Coordinates of C-alpha atoms in Angstrom, one line a residue:
M107 CA 69.3 94.1 109.8
S108 CA 69.3 97.9 109.8
P109 CA 69.0 99.8 106.5
I110 CA 72.5 101.1 107.1
Q111 CA 74.1 97.7 107.2
Q112 CA 72.9 96.3 103.9
P113 CA 74.7 98.8 101.6
Q114 CA 77.9 98.2 103.4
R115 CA 77.9 94.4 102.6
T116 CA 77.2 94.6 98.9
P117 CA 80.4 96.3 97.7
V118 CA 82.5 93.8 99.7
Q119 CA 80.8 90.9 98.0
G120 CA 81.2 92.5 94.6
A121 CA 84.8 93.3 95.3
Q122 CA 85.4 89.7 96.3
V123 CA 84.0 88.5 93.0
V124 CA 86.2 90.9 91.0
G125 CA 89.2 89.8 92.9
R126 CA 88.5 86.2 92.2
V127 CA 87.9 86.9 88.5
A128 CA 91.1 88.9 88.2
A129 CA 93.1 86.1 89.9
L130 CA 91.8 83.5 87.5
L131 CA 92.6 85.7 84.5
R132 CA 96.1 86.2 85.7
L133 CA 96.6 82.4 86.3
V134 CA 95.3 81.5 82.9
G135 CA 97.5 84.2 81.3
R136 CA 100.7 82.8 82.8
K137 CA 101.3 80.5 79.9
T138 CA 100.2 80.6 76.3
E139 CA 98.8 77.1 76.6
G140 CA 96.6 78.2 79.6
M141 CA 95.8 76.1 82.6
S142 CA 93.6 73.2 83.5
I143 CA 90.7 73.6 85.9
A144 CA 92.6 71.4 88.4
G145 CA 95.5 73.8 88.3
L146 CA 93.3 76.8 88.6
V147 CA 91.6 75.3 91.7
R148 CA 95.0 74.5 93.2
E149 CA 96.6 77.8 92.5
S150 CA 93.6 80.0 93.3
G151 CA 92.6 78.3 96.5
L152 CA 89.0 78.5 95.4
T153 CA 86.6 75.5 95.4
R154 CA 86.1 73.6 92.2
P155 CA 82.4 74.7 91.8
T156 CA 83.3 78.3 92.3
V157 CA 86.1 78.1 89.7
H158 CA 83.9 76.3 87.2
R159 CA 81.1 78.9 87.6
L160 CA 83.5 81.8 87.2
L161 CA 85.2 80.2 84.2
A162 CA 81.8 79.6 82.5
S163 CA 80.8 83.3 83.0
L164 CA 84.2 84.5 81.7
A165 CA 83.8 82.3 78.6
A166 CA 80.3 83.6 77.9
E167 CA 81.8 87.1 77.8
G168 CA 84.6 86.1 75.5
L169 CA 87.3 86.7 78.1
L170 CA 88.3 83.0 78.2
D171 CA 88.1 80.0 75.9
H172 CA 88.1 76.3 76.7
D173 CA 90.6 74.4 74.5
Q174 CA 88.8 71.2 73.6
R175 CA 92.0 69.5 72.6
T176 CA 94.0 70.0 75.8
G177 CA 91.2 70.7 78.2
N178 CA 92.9 73.9 79.4
W179 CA 91.4 77.3 79.8
I180 CA 93.0 80.0 77.7
L181 CA 92.6 83.7 77.2
G182 CA 89.8 84.7 74.9
P183 CA 89.4 87.1 72.0
E184 CA 88.0 89.9 74.2
I185 CA 91.3 90.0 76.1
F186 CA 93.1 90.6 72.9
L187 CA 90.8 93.4 71.9
L188 CA 91.0 95.1 75.3
G189 CA 94.7 94.7 75.3
S190 CA 95.0 96.3 71.8
V191 CA 93.1 99.3 73.0
A192 CA 95.1 99.5 76.3
A193 CA 98.4 99.2 74.4
A194 CA 98.1 102.8 73.3
R195 CA 98.6 104.0 76.9
F196 CA 101.7 101.9 77.4
P197 CA 104.2 102.7 74.7
L198 CA 106.4 99.7 75.3
E199 CA 107.3 99.2 71.7
D200 CA 108.6 102.7 71.3
L201 CA 110.6 102.9 74.6
A202 CA 111.7 99.3 75.2
R203 CA 112.0 97.6 71.8
P204 CA 115.1 99.6 70.7
S205 CA 117.0 98.6 73.9
L206 CA 115.9 95.0 73.5
R207 CA 117.2 94.9 69.9
R208 CA 120.5 96.4 70.8
L209 CA 120.9 93.9 73.7
A210 CA 120.0 90.9 71.5
E211 CA 122.3 92.1 68.7
E212 CA 125.3 92.9 70.9
S213 CA 125.1 89.8 73.1
G214 CA 123.5 87.2 70.9
E215 CA 121.2 86.2 73.8
S216 CA 117.4 86.6 74.1
A217 CA 116.5 89.9 75.6
F218 CA 113.4 90.7 77.7
Y219 CA 111.6 93.6 79.3
S220 CA 109.5 92.8 82.5
I221 CA 107.4 95.2 84.5
R222 CA 106.5 95.2 88.2
R223 CA 102.9 94.5 89.1
G224 CA 102.5 94.5 92.9
H225 CA 104.7 91.7 94.2
E226 CA 105.3 90.1 90.9
T227 CA 107.1 90.7 87.6
V228 CA 105.5 90.2 84.3
C229 CA 107.4 89.7 81.1
V230 CA 105.9 91.9 78.4
L231 CA 108.4 92.0 75.5
R232 CA 111.0 89.6 74.0
E233 CA 113.7 90.0 71.3
E234 CA 115.5 86.9 70.1
G235 CA 119.3 86.8 69.9
S236 CA 121.4 85.2 67.2
F237 CA 122.8 82.4 69.3
P238 CA 121.1 79.2 68.2
V239 CA 120.6 77.6 71.6
R240 CA 118.1 79.4 73.7
S241 CA 116.5 79.3 77.1
F242 CA 112.7 79.1 77.2
V243 CA 112.1 80.0 80.8
L244 CA 110.9 83.5 79.9
H245 CA 108.2 84.5 77.5
E246 CA 105.6 87.2 77.2
G247 CA 103.0 87.0 80.0
V248 CA 105.0 84.8 82.3
R249 CA 104.9 86.0 86.0
F250 CA 107.4 85.5 88.7
P251 CA 107.4 86.6 92.4
L252 CA 109.7 89.5 93.1
G253 CA 113.1 88.2 94.1
V254 CA 112.8 85.3 91.7
A255 CA 114.6 85.2 88.3
S256 CA 117.0 88.0 87.2
A257 CA 114.3 90.7 86.5
G258 CA 112.6 90.1 89.9
T259 CA 115.9 90.2 91.7
A260 CA 117.0 93.4 89.9
I261 CA 113.8 95.2 90.8
M262 CA 113.5 93.9 94.4
A263 CA 117.2 94.8 95.2
F264 CA 116.4 98.5 94.7
L265 CA 113.1 98.7 96.6
P266 CA 113.1 100.5 100.0
E267 CA 114.5 98.2 102.7
D268 CA 111.2 98.1 104.5
E269 CA 109.4 96.8 101.4
Q270 CA 112.1 94.1 100.9
E271 CA 111.8 93.0 104.5
T272 CA 108.0 92.8 104.2
I273 CA 108.4 90.4 101.4
L274 CA 111.2 88.4 103.0
S275 CA 109.3 88.0 106.2
V276 CA 106.8 85.8 104.4
W277 CA 109.3 84.5 101.8
E278 CA 108.1 80.9 101.5
R279 CA 104.5 81.9 101.0
H280 CA 105.5 84.7 98.6
A281 CA 107.9 82.5 96.5
G282 CA 105.5 79.5 96.4
D283 CA 106.8 76.8 94.1
F284 CA 110.1 78.7 93.6
A285 CA 110.9 78.7 97.4
N286 CA 113.0 75.5 97.2
G287 CA 115.5 76.8 94.7
H288 CA 115.2 80.4 96.1
T289 CA 115.7 80.0 99.8
E290 CA 115.6 83.2 101.9
S291 CA 119.4 83.1 102.5
V292 CA 120.1 82.7 98.8
V293 CA 117.7 85.5 97.9
R294 CA 119.3 87.8 100.5
R295 CA 122.7 87.1 99.1
N296 CA 121.5 87.7 95.5
L297 CA 119.9 91.0 96.5
E298 CA 123.1 92.2 98.2
Q299 CA 125.3 91.2 95.2
T300 CA 122.9 93.0 92.9
R301 CA 123.1 96.2 94.8
L302 CA 126.9 96.0 94.7
A303 CA 127.2 95.2 91.0
G304 CA 124.2 97.2 89.8
Y305 CA 122.9 94.1 87.9
S306 CA 121.5 90.7 89.0
V307 CA 122.7 87.2 88.1
N308 CA 120.4 84.2 88.2
P309 CA 122.6 81.1 88.2
G310 CA 120.0 78.6 87.0
L311 CA 117.8 78.8 90.0
V312 CA 114.5 78.7 88.0
L313 CA 115.6 76.0 85.7
E314 CA 119.0 74.2 85.9
G315 CA 121.3 75.3 83.1
S316 CA 119.3 78.3 82.2
W317 CA 121.0 81.5 83.4
G318 CA 119.9 85.1 83.3
M319 CA 121.1 88.6 84.1
G320 CA 119.0 91.7 84.7
A321 CA 119.2 95.5 85.3
A322 CA 116.4 97.6 86.8
V323 CA 114.7 100.5 85.0
F324 CA 113.6 103.4 87.2
D325 CA 110.9 106.0 87.1
P326 CA 111.6 109.8 87.5
L327 CA 111.4 109.4 91.3
G328 CA 114.0 106.7 91.3
R329 CA 111.7 103.8 92.0
P330 CA 112.3 100.5 90.1
I331 CA 109.4 99.9 87.8
G332 CA 110.8 97.2 85.4
A333 CA 113.9 95.4 84.3
L334 CA 115.8 94.5 81.2
S335 CA 117.2 91.0 81.2
L336 CA 119.2 88.5 79.1
T337 CA 118.8 84.7 79.3
G338 CA 120.6 81.8 77.9
I339 CA 122.5 78.6 78.6
E340 CA 125.1 78.5 81.4
P341 CA 128.3 78.5 79.2
R342 CA 127.2 81.8 77.8
F343 CA 127.2 83.4 81.3
R344 CA 130.6 82.5 82.6
P345 CA 132.1 84.9 85.1
E346 CA 134.5 86.3 82.5
R347 CA 131.5 87.3 80.3
Q348 CA 129.2 88.6 83.0
E349 CA 130.9 92.0 83.2
F350 CA 130.4 92.6 79.5
L351 CA 126.7 91.6 79.7
G352 CA 126.2 93.6 82.8
K353 CA 127.6 96.7 81.2
L354 CA 125.3 96.3 78.2
L355 CA 122.3 95.9 80.5
L356 CA 123.1 98.9 82.7
E357 CA 123.7 101.1 79.6
E358 CA 120.3 100.2 78.2
A359 CA 118.5 100.4 81.5
H360 CA 120.0 103.9 82.1
R361 CA 118.8 104.9 78.6
M362 CA 115.3 103.7 79.3
S363 CA 115.3 105.3 82.8
S364 CA 116.3 108.6 81.3
A365 CA 113.5 108.5 78.8
R366 CA 109.8 109.0 79.6
T367 CA 109.0 106.0 81.8
D368 CA 105.7 107.1 83.3
H369 CA 103.8 104.2 81.7
L370 CA 106.5 101.5 81.9

């Protein structure tokens, strides 16, 4: 092997490890209760020995913990500390919390703010409404593929057409476990309806009986970077009430888009 070839291989190997570590952290962070090693192997596509080795290393650094009661792997204390420091760069509480409170107060439903991360949405903030029956599909940290659920539909509908088609061209692989309820034809119809109305409606596609509506938040260049959403039980999202809820969402989404959204 020539002396030129060796330096070229090392960064690739290192980048591969970083990518695998990041994927495992995201998978564990999907739910507060974490994920089993069997689930991590299945979802990551890595071998069990590789996953076990990486989990042990992450636990040694405090980035993950092993819940002895459930057997699941959960986020560790170092993640909390890092997140607390990083939070100063992303003023979500200042910019999104007021809109969530107004939405929850005026609608009675649970209100959420989700951000776009690559081809996913991540729920980052939640505000409970006064209505006593709630949907628990959304919570902080949950991730959905773009085009799935109300926030992901609201964001994807206003992406450039070529970006939408790139996602739709591999839809089943992109949507994963959600592909059965979100067929390509259903998603295309939802995207078109969202562009026409300005807001999205999810008629229980993630979980039967759990409905949601969303409106995209845009950066100064007009790119969708996040979405406000409301979720609840089906009777609370009848057609006669959707216009009222959609108006609330669009008003607050416009308010956030008009504010400083560089870090949203």
